[in-house]
Coordinates of C-alpha atoms in Angstrom, one line a residue:
M1 CA 99.8 82.2 82.9
P2 CA 102.3 84.2 80.8
L3 CA 100.8 87.4 81.9
A4 CA 101.0 86.5 85.6
V5 CA 104.6 85.2 85.6
I6 CA 106.0 88.0 83.4
G7 CA 104.1 90.6 85.4
A8 CA 105.5 89.2 88.7
F9 CA 109.1 89.6 87.4
W10 CA 108.3 93.0 86.0
M11 CA 106.7 94.2 89.2
A12 CA 109.7 93.1 91.3
T13 CA 112.0 95.5 89.3
V14 CA 109.5 98.3 89.8
I15 CA 109.5 97.8 93.6
V16 CA 113.3 97.4 93.8
R17 CA 114.1 99.9 91.0
P18 CA 117.6 101.4 90.6
R19 CA 118.1 105.1 91.5
P20 CA 120.9 107.3 90.0
S21 CA 121.9 108.6 93.5
R22 CA 122.7 105.1 94.6
F23 CA 125.2 104.6 91.7
R24 CA 127.1 107.8 92.7
D25 CA 127.1 107.5 96.5
P26 CA 130.6 106.0 97.3
A27 CA 129.7 105.3 100.9
H28 CA 126.4 103.5 100.7
G29 CA 125.4 103.4 97.1
S30 CA 127.5 100.7 95.6
P31 CA 126.1 97.6 97.5
I32 CA 122.5 98.8 97.1
A33 CA 123.1 99.6 93.4
V34 CA 124.6 96.1 92.9
I35 CA 121.6 94.5 94.6
R36 CA 119.1 96.5 92.5
T37 CA 121.1 95.7 89.4
A38 CA 121.2 92.0 90.2
V39 CA 117.4 92.0 90.7
A40 CA 117.0 93.6 87.3
V41 CA 119.3 91.1 85.7
L42 CA 117.6 88.2 87.4
A43 CA 114.2 89.5 86.4
M44 CA 115.2 89.9 82.7
S45 CA 116.8 86.4 82.8
G46 CA 113.7 84.9 84.3
I47 CA 111.4 86.6 81.8
A48 CA 113.6 85.4 78.9
V49 CA 113.8 81.8 80.2
F50 CA 110.1 81.6 80.9
A51 CA 109.2 83.2 77.6
A52 CA 111.5 80.8 75.7
W53 CA 110.0 77.8 77.4
M54 CA 106.4 79.0 76.9
I55 CA 107.0 79.8 73.2
W56 CA 108.6 76.4 72.7
E57 CA 105.7 74.5 74.4
C58 CA 103.1 76.4 72.3
L59 CA 104.9 76.0 69.0
S60 CA 105.8 72.3 69.5
T61 CA 102.2 71.5 70.6
W62 CA 100.9 73.4 67.6
S63 CA 103.2 71.5 65.2
S64 CA 102.3 68.2 66.8
V65 CA 98.6 68.8 66.5
L66 CA 98.9 70.0 63.0
S67 CA 101.0 67.1 61.8
R68 CA 98.9 64.4 63.4
T69 CA 95.4 65.8 63.0
G70 CA 95.6 68.5 60.4
I71 CA 94.0 71.0 62.7
N72 CA 95.6 74.5 62.8
T73 CA 95.3 75.5 66.5
V74 CA 95.6 79.3 66.0
D75 CA 95.1 79.9 69.8
L76 CA 98.5 78.4 70.5
I77 CA 100.2 80.7 67.9
A78 CA 98.4 83.7 69.5
I79 CA 99.7 82.7 73.0
A80 CA 103.2 82.3 71.7
A81 CA 103.0 85.7 69.9
G82 CA 101.6 87.4 73.0
T83 CA 104.3 85.9 75.2
T84 CA 107.0 87.1 72.8
G85 CA 105.6 90.6 72.7
L86 CA 105.1 90.9 76.5
S87 CA 108.5 89.6 77.3
L88 CA 110.2 92.0 74.8
L89 CA 108.3 94.9 76.3
S90 CA 109.1 94.0 79.9
I91 CA 112.8 93.3 79.2
T92 CA 113.1 96.5 77.2
D93 CA 111.5 98.6 80.0
I94 CA 113.7 97.0 82.7
L95 CA 116.8 97.5 80.7
I96 CA 116.0 101.1 79.9
R97 CA 115.3 102.0 83.5
T98 CA 118.5 100.3 84.7
L99 CA 120.6 102.1 82.1
R100 CA 119.0 105.5 82.8
A101 CA 119.8 105.1 86.5
A102 CA 123.4 104.3 85.7
V103 CA 124.0 107.0 83.1
L104 CA 121.8 110.0 83.8
P105 CA 122.5 112.5 86.5
P106 CA 120.0 112.5 89.5
E107 CA 118.7 116.0 88.7
L108 CA 117.8 115.0 85.1
Y109 CA 116.4 111.6 86.2
R110 CA 114.0 113.4 88.7
R111 CA 112.7 115.8 86.0
K112 CA 109.0 115.4 85.6
W113 CA 107.8 113.7 82.5
W114 CA 105.7 116.7 81.3
T115 CA 108.8 118.9 81.1
H116 CA 109.8 116.9 78.1
L117 CA 106.7 118.0 76.2
R118 CA 108.0 121.6 76.0
R119 CA 109.5 122.3 72.6
S120 CA 112.8 124.1 72.3
R121 CA 112.5 127.5 70.6
R122 CA 116.0 127.4 69.3
P123 CA 116.3 126.5 65.6
L124 CA 117.5 123.1 64.7
Q125 CA 121.2 123.1 63.8
N126 CA 121.0 119.7 62.1
P127 CA 117.5 118.8 61.0
E128 CA 118.7 115.5 59.6
G129 CA 119.7 114.1 63.0
P130 CA 116.4 114.1 64.7
R131 CA 114.7 112.8 61.6
R132 CA 117.1 110.0 61.4
R133 CA 116.7 109.2 65.0
T134 CA 112.9 109.3 64.6
L135 CA 113.1 106.7 61.8
V136 CA 115.4 104.5 63.8
R137 CA 113.1 104.7 66.8
A138 CA 110.1 103.9 64.7
A139 CA 111.9 100.9 63.2
L140 CA 112.8 99.6 66.6
V141 CA 109.2 100.0 67.8
L142 CA 107.7 98.4 64.6
A143 CA 110.2 95.6 64.3
P144 CA 108.7 93.4 67.1
S145 CA 105.2 93.9 65.7
A146 CA 106.3 92.9 62.2
I147 CA 108.2 89.9 63.5
L148 CA 105.2 88.7 65.6
A149 CA 102.7 89.3 62.7
G150 CA 104.9 87.3 60.4
A151 CA 105.2 84.5 62.9
A152 CA 101.5 84.4 63.3
A153 CA 100.8 84.5 59.6
L154 CA 103.3 81.7 58.8
P155 CA 101.3 78.9 60.4
L156 CA 98.0 80.3 59.2
S157 CA 99.3 80.1 55.6
R158 CA 100.3 76.4 56.1
P159 CA 97.6 74.2 54.4
K160 CA 95.9 71.4 56.2
R161 CA 97.3 68.0 55.6
V162 CA 94.3 66.7 53.7
I163 CA 94.6 64.9 50.4
Q164 CA 91.2 64.8 48.7
K165 CA 89.9 63.6 45.3
L166 CA 86.3 64.4 44.5
A167 CA 84.0 62.4 42.2
P168 CA 82.7 64.0 39.0
P169 CA 79.3 65.8 39.5
S170 CA 77.7 63.3 37.2
V171 CA 78.0 60.6 39.8
A172 CA 75.5 62.2 42.1
K173 CA 73.1 62.7 39.2
T174 CA 73.0 59.1 38.1
L175 CA 73.2 56.9 41.2
P176 CA 73.3 53.1 40.6
A177 CA 70.4 50.9 41.7
Y178 CA 70.8 47.9 44.0
P179 CA 71.3 44.6 42.2
T180 CA 68.3 42.3 42.0
S181 CA 70.2 39.2 40.9
L182 CA 73.7 37.7 41.1
A183 CA 76.1 37.3 38.2
S184 CA 78.1 34.1 37.9
E185 CA 81.4 35.9 37.7
P186 CA 82.8 38.9 39.6
A187 CA 83.0 42.1 37.6
W188 CA 86.2 43.1 39.4
I189 CA 88.6 42.0 42.1
K190 CA 90.4 44.4 44.4
D191 CA 92.9 43.9 47.3
I192 CA 92.9 46.5 50.0
D193 CA 95.2 46.6 53.0
N194 CA 94.7 48.1 56.5
V195 CA 90.9 48.0 56.3
L196 CA 89.0 49.4 59.2
D197 CA 85.4 49.2 58.0
I198 CA 83.3 48.7 54.9
A199 CA 79.8 50.3 54.4
A200 CA 77.3 50.8 51.6
G201 CA 77.2 54.4 50.4
V202 CA 74.7 55.9 48.0
A203 CA 76.9 55.4 44.9
G204 CA 78.6 52.1 45.9
P205 CA 80.8 50.6 48.6
V206 CA 82.7 52.9 51.0
I207 CA 86.0 51.6 52.3
H208 CA 87.7 53.0 55.4
T209 CA 91.3 52.2 55.8
A210 CA 94.1 53.4 58.0
D211 CA 95.0 55.8 55.3
G212 CA 91.6 57.4 54.8
V213 CA 88.1 56.9 53.3
M214 CA 87.3 56.1 49.7
G215 CA 84.3 55.4 47.6
L216 CA 84.6 52.7 44.9
N217 CA 82.9 52.5 41.5
P218 CA 80.6 49.4 41.8
E219 CA 81.1 48.8 38.0
D220 CA 84.8 48.3 37.9
G221 CA 86.2 48.8 41.5
S222 CA 88.0 52.0 40.6
V223 CA 88.2 54.8 43.2
L224 CA 85.5 57.4 42.6
W225 CA 86.6 59.7 45.4
S226 CA 89.0 59.6 48.4
Y227 CA 89.7 61.5 51.6
E228 CA 93.1 61.1 53.3
R229 CA 94.7 62.7 56.3
P230 CA 98.2 61.3 56.5
G231 CA 99.5 60.6 60.0
S232 CA 96.0 60.6 61.5
T233 CA 94.6 58.0 63.8
Y234 CA 91.1 56.9 63.3
I235 CA 88.9 56.1 66.3
E236 CA 86.5 53.1 66.6
I237 CA 82.9 54.1 67.4
F238 CA 82.1 52.3 70.6
G239 CA 78.5 51.4 71.1
S240 CA 77.8 50.7 67.5
L241 CA 76.5 47.5 65.9
P242 CA 79.2 44.9 65.4
N243 CA 81.6 45.0 62.5
F244 CA 80.6 42.2 60.3
I245 CA 84.0 42.0 58.6
G246 CA 85.7 40.9 61.8
D247 CA 84.9 39.5 65.1
R248 CA 85.8 41.8 68.1
L249 CA 86.2 44.8 65.8
H250 CA 84.2 47.9 66.4
R251 CA 83.0 49.9 63.5
T252 CA 84.5 53.2 62.5
L253 CA 81.8 54.4 60.1
A254 CA 78.3 55.6 60.8
V255 CA 76.1 55.8 57.8
S256 CA 73.0 57.9 57.4
P257 CA 69.6 56.1 56.8
N258 CA 69.5 57.2 53.2
H259 CA 73.3 56.2 52.8
R260 CA 74.0 59.7 51.5
Y261 CA 76.5 60.6 54.3
V262 CA 79.1 58.8 56.3
A263 CA 80.5 60.0 59.6
F264 CA 83.8 59.0 61.3
R265 CA 86.3 60.3 63.8
L266 CA 90.0 60.9 64.1
A267 CA 92.0 61.2 67.2
G268 CA 92.0 64.9 68.3
P269 CA 94.6 67.1 69.8
E270 CA 94.2 65.5 73.2
K271 CA 95.7 62.2 71.7
T272 CA 98.7 63.4 69.8
G273 CA 100.9 60.5 71.1
D274 CA 103.6 62.7 72.7
G275 CA 101.7 63.9 75.7
R276 CA 100.8 67.3 74.4
G277 CA 97.3 68.4 73.6
I278 CA 94.6 71.0 74.2
G279 CA 91.8 68.8 75.6
Q280 CA 89.8 67.8 72.4
P281 CA 89.7 64.0 72.2
A282 CA 88.4 63.7 68.7
I283 CA 87.7 65.3 65.3
T284 CA 84.4 64.4 63.6
I285 CA 84.1 64.4 59.9
V286 CA 81.1 63.8 57.7
L287 CA 81.5 63.0 53.9
D288 CA 79.0 62.9 51.1
T289 CA 79.2 59.3 49.8
A290 CA 78.4 60.3 46.3
T291 CA 81.1 62.9 45.7
G292 CA 83.4 62.7 48.7
Q293 CA 82.7 66.3 49.6
V294 CA 83.3 67.3 53.2
A295 CA 80.0 68.2 54.9
I296 CA 81.3 68.6 58.5
D297 CA 84.8 68.9 59.9
H298 CA 85.1 70.0 63.5
L299 CA 86.6 69.3 66.9
S300 CA 84.6 66.9 69.1
D301 CA 84.4 66.1 72.8
G302 CA 83.8 62.4 71.9
G303 CA 80.8 60.3 73.2
A304 CA 78.1 58.8 71.0
L305 CA 78.0 59.5 67.3
Q306 CA 74.7 59.1 65.5
I307 CA 73.7 60.3 62.1
T308 CA 70.3 61.0 60.4
D309 CA 69.6 62.1 56.9
S310 CA 70.5 65.7 57.6
A311 CA 72.1 66.0 61.1
I312 CA 74.5 64.3 63.5
L313 CA 74.5 63.8 67.2
D314 CA 78.1 64.3 68.3
G315 CA 78.4 63.7 72.0
S316 CA 75.9 66.1 73.6
K317 CA 75.5 68.4 70.6
I318 CA 73.4 68.3 67.4
Y319 CA 74.9 69.7 64.2
T320 CA 73.3 70.3 60.8
I321 CA 74.9 68.4 57.9
G322 CA 76.2 70.9 55.3
S323 CA 76.3 74.1 57.2
G324 CA 77.9 72.4 60.3
A325 CA 75.8 74.7 62.5
E326 CA 75.2 73.7 66.1
T327 CA 71.5 73.5 66.7
W328 CA 71.3 72.0 70.2
D329 CA 73.4 71.2 73.2
F330 CA 71.9 68.8 75.8
D331 CA 74.4 69.9 78.4
Q332 CA 73.1 73.5 78.2
H333 CA 69.4 72.7 78.3
K334 CA 67.9 71.6 81.6
S335 CA 65.2 69.2 80.4
G336 CA 64.4 65.5 80.6
S337 CA 66.7 64.8 77.7
S338 CA 69.7 66.5 79.5
N339 CA 70.0 63.6 81.9
Q340 CA 70.0 61.0 79.1
R341 CA 73.3 59.5 77.9
T342 CA 73.1 57.1 75.1
T343 CA 75.5 54.3 74.5
Y344 CA 74.4 53.7 70.9
S345 CA 76.3 55.0 68.0
G346 CA 75.6 54.6 64.3
T347 CA 72.6 55.0 62.0
A348 CA 69.7 56.8 63.7
G349 CA 66.3 57.6 62.3
H350 CA 65.7 59.8 59.3
S351 CA 65.2 62.7 61.6
T352 CA 65.3 61.1 65.1
F353 CA 68.1 60.4 67.5
I354 CA 68.3 57.7 70.2
I355 CA 69.4 59.4 73.4
N356 CA 69.0 56.5 75.8
V357 CA 68.5 52.7 75.7
E358 CA 66.8 51.3 78.8
D359 CA 67.2 47.5 79.2
D360 CA 63.9 46.2 80.6
R361 CA 65.0 42.6 81.0
K362 CA 65.3 41.7 84.6
G363 CA 67.8 38.9 84.8
G364 CA 66.6 35.8 86.6
Q365 CA 63.0 36.7 86.9
D366 CA 61.8 35.0 83.7
D367 CA 64.1 32.7 81.8
N368 CA 61.7 32.7 78.9
S369 CA 61.6 36.5 78.4
A370 CA 63.7 38.0 75.6
Q371 CA 66.2 40.8 76.0
F372 CA 64.3 43.9 75.1
G373 CA 64.3 47.6 75.9
R374 CA 62.7 51.0 75.5
L375 CA 64.3 53.7 73.5
S376 CA 64.3 57.3 74.5
L377 CA 63.9 59.3 71.3
V378 CA 64.1 63.0 70.3
S379 CA 63.4 64.7 67.0
Q380 CA 66.4 66.6 65.6
D381 CA 64.0 69.6 65.1
N382 CA 62.6 69.5 68.7
P383 CA 65.2 67.8 70.9
G384 CA 63.8 69.1 74.1
Q385 CA 60.9 66.7 74.1
V386 CA 61.7 63.1 74.8
H387 CA 59.5 60.2 73.6
T388 CA 59.7 56.6 74.9
S389 CA 59.2 53.7 72.4
P390 CA 57.2 50.5 73.0
P391 CA 59.3 47.4 73.9
A392 CA 61.9 47.1 71.1
A393 CA 64.3 44.4 70.1
L394 CA 67.9 44.9 71.3
M395 CA 71.2 43.3 70.4
I396 CA 71.4 39.6 71.5
E397 CA 74.9 39.9 72.9
T398 CA 74.7 43.4 74.5
P399 CA 71.6 45.4 75.4
N400 CA 71.9 48.1 72.8
A401 CA 69.6 49.4 70.1
I402 CA 69.4 48.1 66.5
C403 CA 68.6 50.6 63.7
I404 CA 68.7 49.6 60.0
D405 CA 68.2 52.5 57.6
G406 CA 66.1 54.3 60.2
W407 CA 63.9 51.2 61.1
T408 CA 63.8 48.8 64.0
A409 CA 61.6 46.0 65.3
I410 CA 59.2 46.2 68.2
Y411 CA 57.1 43.5 70.0
R412 CA 53.5 43.7 68.8
D413 CA 51.9 42.4 72.1
G414 CA 54.0 44.5 74.5
A415 CA 56.8 43.3 76.6
P416 CA 57.9 39.7 75.6
T417 CA 57.2 37.3 78.4
S418 CA 56.3 33.6 78.7
A419 CA 52.7 34.6 78.5
N420 CA 52.9 35.7 74.8
G421 CA 55.9 33.7 73.5
S422 CA 59.2 32.0 74.3
F423 CA 62.6 31.4 72.9
H424 CA 61.2 28.2 71.3
Q425 CA 58.1 29.8 69.8
G426 CA 59.2 33.4 69.2
W427 CA 57.1 36.6 69.7
E428 CA 55.0 38.6 67.2
M429 CA 57.1 41.4 66.0
Q430 CA 56.6 44.5 63.8
A431 CA 58.9 46.8 61.8
V432 CA 58.6 50.5 62.5
T433 CA 60.5 53.7 61.8
L434 CA 62.1 55.6 64.7
D435 CA 60.5 58.8 63.3
S436 CA 57.0 57.3 63.7
L437 CA 57.6 56.3 67.3
L438 CA 57.6 60.0 68.2
S439 CA 53.8 60.0 67.7
E440 CA 51.4 57.2 68.8
E441 CA 49.1 57.9 65.8
D442 CA 51.9 57.7 63.3
S443 CA 53.4 54.6 65.0
Q444 CA 50.1 52.7 64.7
Q445 CA 49.7 53.6 61.0
Q446 CA 53.3 52.7 60.0
R447 CA 53.7 49.3 61.7
H448 CA 54.4 46.3 59.5
D449 CA 53.9 42.7 60.8
L450 CA 57.0 40.5 60.6
G451 CA 55.6 37.3 62.0
R452 CA 57.0 35.4 65.0
S453 CA 60.6 35.8 65.8
V454 CA 63.1 35.7 68.7
G455 CA 64.8 38.9 67.5
I456 CA 66.6 40.8 64.8
N457 CA 69.4 39.0 62.9
A458 CA 71.8 42.0 63.3
T459 CA 74.6 40.6 61.1
A460 CA 72.4 39.7 58.2
S461 CA 70.6 43.0 58.5
L462 CA 74.0 44.9 58.3
T463 CA 75.1 43.0 55.3
T464 CA 71.8 43.3 53.4
G465 CA 70.6 46.7 54.5
K466 CA 67.2 45.1 55.3
V467 CA 65.5 44.3 58.6
V468 CA 66.2 40.5 58.8
M469 CA 64.5 38.5 61.5
L470 CA 65.6 35.4 63.2
P471 CA 63.3 32.3 63.1
G472 CA 60.5 32.2 65.6
T473 CA 60.6 28.4 65.9
P474 CA 64.2 27.2 65.5
S475 CA 65.0 23.6 64.9
S476 CA 65.8 21.2 67.7
S477 CA 69.6 21.7 67.3
A478 CA 69.2 25.5 67.7
R479 CA 66.8 25.2 70.6
N480 CA 69.4 23.3 72.6
T481 CA 72.0 26.0 72.2
F482 CA 70.0 29.2 71.9
T483 CA 69.7 31.6 74.7
E484 CA 70.1 35.4 74.7
H485 CA 73.9 34.9 74.8
S486 CA 74.6 31.9 72.6
F487 CA 73.4 32.8 69.1
N488 CA 76.9 32.7 67.7
F489 CA 77.1 29.0 68.5
W490 CA 74.0 27.9 66.6
E491 CA 74.3 24.7 64.7
E492 CA 71.3 25.5 62.5
P493 CA 72.5 26.6 59.0
H494 CA 69.5 28.9 58.4
T495 CA 68.9 32.0 60.6
V496 CA 66.4 34.0 58.5
S497 CA 62.6 33.9 58.8
A498 CA 61.6 37.3 57.3
V499 CA 63.2 40.1 55.3
F500 CA 61.7 43.6 55.5
D501 CA 62.8 46.1 52.8
P502 CA 62.8 49.7 54.3
S503 CA 62.9 51.2 50.8
T504 CA 59.6 49.6 49.7
Q505 CA 58.2 49.1 53.2
K506 CA 57.2 45.5 52.3
L507 CA 58.3 42.0 53.2
L508 CA 60.4 40.4 50.5
P509 CA 58.8 37.3 49.2
M510 CA 61.1 34.4 50.0
D511 CA 60.1 32.6 46.7
Q512 CA 61.3 35.4 44.5
P513 CA 64.9 36.6 43.6
S514 CA 66.0 39.6 45.6
G515 CA 69.7 40.1 44.8
L516 CA 70.5 39.7 48.4
I517 CA 73.2 37.2 49.6
R518 CA 72.1 34.7 52.2
A519 CA 75.3 32.7 52.5
V520 CA 78.8 32.8 51.1
G521 CA 81.6 30.2 51.3
V522 CA 84.6 28.7 49.7
S523 CA 84.5 25.0 48.7
P524 CA 87.0 22.7 47.0
T525 CA 86.3 21.5 43.5
S526 CA 88.3 18.9 41.6
T527 CA 89.6 19.1 38.1
F528 CA 91.4 16.5 36.0
D529 CA 94.8 17.5 37.4
S530 CA 94.3 19.8 40.4
L531 CA 92.2 20.8 43.3
E532 CA 90.7 24.3 42.9
A533 CA 88.8 26.6 45.2
R534 CA 85.5 28.1 44.3
V535 CA 83.6 30.9 46.0
R536 CA 79.9 30.0 46.3
V537 CA 77.2 32.7 46.8
A538 CA 73.7 31.7 47.7
P539 CA 70.9 34.2 47.2
M540 CA 68.2 35.1 49.7
G541 CA 65.0 33.6 48.4
R542 CA 64.8 32.0 44.9
G543 CA 67.5 32.1 42.4
E544 CA 70.5 30.1 41.3
E545 CA 73.6 29.9 43.4
A546 CA 76.6 31.7 41.8
S547 CA 80.1 30.3 42.0
F548 CA 83.4 31.2 40.5
T549 CA 87.0 29.9 40.7
I550 CA 89.5 31.9 42.7
S551 CA 93.2 32.1 41.8
T552 CA 95.8 30.1 43.7
G553 CA 97.0 31.8 46.8
S554 CA 93.7 33.7 47.4
I555 CA 93.2 31.8 50.6
F556 CA 95.6 30.5 53.2
H557 CA 93.7 27.4 54.6
A558 CA 92.4 24.5 52.5
P559 CA 89.3 25.3 50.5
G560 CA 87.2 22.8 52.6
S561 CA 88.3 24.4 56.0
Y562 CA 85.4 25.5 58.3
E563 CA 87.0 28.9 58.2
Y564 CA 85.5 29.5 54.8
N565 CA 82.0 28.2 55.5
P566 CA 82.0 25.2 53.1
G567 CA 78.6 24.1 54.4
M568 CA 77.1 27.4 53.3
K569 CA 75.6 28.4 56.6
D570 CA 74.0 31.8 56.8
I571 CA 76.3 34.9 57.0
A572 CA 75.2 35.4 60.6
I573 CA 77.2 32.4 61.8
R574 CA 80.5 34.0 63.0
S575 CA 82.5 30.7 62.9
S576 CA 82.9 31.4 59.2
S577 CA 83.6 35.1 59.3
K578 CA 86.7 34.8 57.1
V579 CA 84.3 35.3 54.3
S580 CA 81.3 37.7 54.2
A581 CA 79.3 39.9 51.9
L582 CA 77.8 43.4 51.6
H583 CA 74.8 44.5 49.5
T584 CA 75.6 47.9 48.0
P585 CA 74.3 50.0 45.1
G586 CA 75.6 48.6 41.8
A587 CA 77.1 45.4 43.2
N588 CA 77.2 42.9 45.9
I589 CA 80.6 42.8 47.5
V590 CA 82.1 39.4 48.7
I591 CA 84.7 40.1 51.4
L592 CA 87.4 37.5 51.8
N593 CA 90.2 37.3 54.4
P594 CA 93.1 35.7 52.4
T595 CA 95.6 35.6 55.3
A596 CA 96.3 33.2 58.1
Q597 CA 95.6 35.8 60.7
P598 CA 92.3 35.6 62.7
T599 CA 89.6 38.0 61.6
Y600 CA 90.0 40.2 64.7
E601 CA 93.6 40.8 63.9
N602 CA 93.6 40.9 60.1
R603 CA 93.2 44.2 58.2
S604 CA 93.8 43.0 54.6
Y605 CA 90.9 41.8 52.4
R606 CA 90.2 40.8 48.9
L607 CA 87.0 42.2 47.5
Y608 CA 84.9 40.6 44.7
G609 CA 82.4 42.9 43.0
I610 CA 79.4 40.9 41.8
A611 CA 77.0 42.8 39.6
E612 CA 73.5 41.7 38.6
V613 CA 72.9 39.3 35.7
T614 CA 73.2 41.1 32.4
K615 CA 70.0 41.0 30.4
K616 CA 70.5 39.7 26.9

C-alpha cells in the first residue's frame, strides 16, 4: 500500500510538472504555474501525511506486539523504514523539479542530460569548492540511509521480554522417582496465586500461573526453574481433558507422554488488546520440564495442540521438539488426513497424533450403549497415512478422546451395545497405546485386559497419571443416577475398579501400597480446648491413611463442610473439588482452595508436598 499511494502522488506531479517558460510568461504563465506549483505542494503534503500515518501505525503496532507478547515483528520495522525512504525520495524529487523550474532559465532546463557528462577542459580555479560540495552532497545522500538503518537496528537490538531461570544441569541427570507411599506430614507448604494449571513434569510439579511457568523442587517446594513473559496473556487449550483443579476451567498445559516437555500458548499479535495485530492468534512455547529450557517458541495459527515425546501438532502443522523444524503441514498435503480436524488437545501418543475423533454413539437408538468413538491416528514420522482405531472409550461428558501418558482404553468385544454389556454391568475393556493402534499386529500384542467397566475415570487418571477405570457394576445408588451425562452426581463414594500403570504396563494390585491418592478431604478434629481441621489422605490400595493438622485460616468454610469432602469420596466426585491431589515425581501434591470463591473463579491455592515414608 505505501508504494501505491506514494507512487500515485508522485506520478501526479510528473504528469502536471512545472515548466520554466510558464513561470516567465506574464500573459499566460502565472495561473498555470500557480496550479502546477499547487499540485506539487499538495502532492508533497499528501505524501508526508500518509508517510507519517503509515510509520506511526507500523511502529505503534510493533511496540504493542513486542510489549504484550515479546515478539519482535521486524516486518513492521521494514515497512516503516521503506515508507520513510520512499517518501523522502519522492518529496525530494518533487521539490527539486519545482525549484529548478522556478530558478533555471528555459534554455538550460531543456539541455539534455548527457551534456552534463562532458568535462570542462578549463583548470579548476578553486579545487576546494567542488570537493566540499561533493562531500556535502554525499552526506545528504547518505544521511537518510544512515537514519533508516539506525531506526531498523534499534528495535532489533531490543531484547525480548522474557525472564528465565534455568535449573542446574544436575537436575536432569538425577530425576526423582514417583513416591510409593504417603508420609504422615507434608514436607513443605506453598501458597501460589493466579494459578492456571498444575501438571506433573519429569522432575516434579509444574505450575502455570498468570505470570509464567515454573517447576518446583518436590523435596522442599523451592523453584527449580521459571519462565516468565511479563504482560502476556495465556490461552486455555480448548478440547483438552478437564482441569482437575477447578470445575469449568480449561487446561493451559499439554504434557508429553514421558512428562519431559510441556506445551502452552500465549495470545499472539492478533490479540494485543488495542485492536492492532498482524493476524497471528497465538504463540506456542514448549519447555523442558527438567531444566526449563525453551525447546520451541514460534507463532501459531491456533487450533488443536497435541504433544508426543519428540514433536507437537500445532494446528495443522507438525514440528520437531528441539530444532523447531516444521516436518508436515496437513493443509498443504492433499490426503485423507487433510480433511481431518481434531477437537482434541493435550497428551498424544509417544509418536502418534489424534487427528480426528468420530463419535459412534447414535443417540436414542440404544439407551444401554456407551458413548464411544473411533480415533483417526497418524504417525509423526508418516502423517500422510491415516489409521482408524477400534471402538475406544471417550469422555463421559463430551465425546472427546482420553489419552493418559500415551495410553487409552478400547472395548475388547467391539462396539459396546446391550448385547455385550450395559451401564449396570459394564463392558470388557483393554488398555492399549496409541502407537500400537497404527498396526493391527502390534495392537493385538500390546493389549492389556482391564476387566469390566463403564469407562475411564478421567479425573482420577489425570491426578494419578495412570489409566483408572470406573466400576463395571456400580452399587444401587450409582445405578439410579448414572448415565453418560450424570457421573458428576454419583452418590457412590468409590469410583475405581482397576488401575493400569503405563510405566510398568501392568495392573496395580489393589491390596498393595502404590503411593497413589484415592481420596483427600478436610475433617474436623476436637482437642481439649479447640476445634481443629485435619487434611486426610487415603491411598489407592492398601496402606495407612495419612492426616495432618492445618493452620488456622487455611480454609474458609467449616472443616466438616461438604466443600472439603469430609466423607472421603474419591477424587473424581466434583462436589468436593475445593481439595484435590496430583501424583508427581518426588511427592504427591495436595491442592487446597483456601478461599470462599467457587473453584471455577478461584486462582489461589495452597500446595502441600507429601513425600514418601522415610525408611529408618
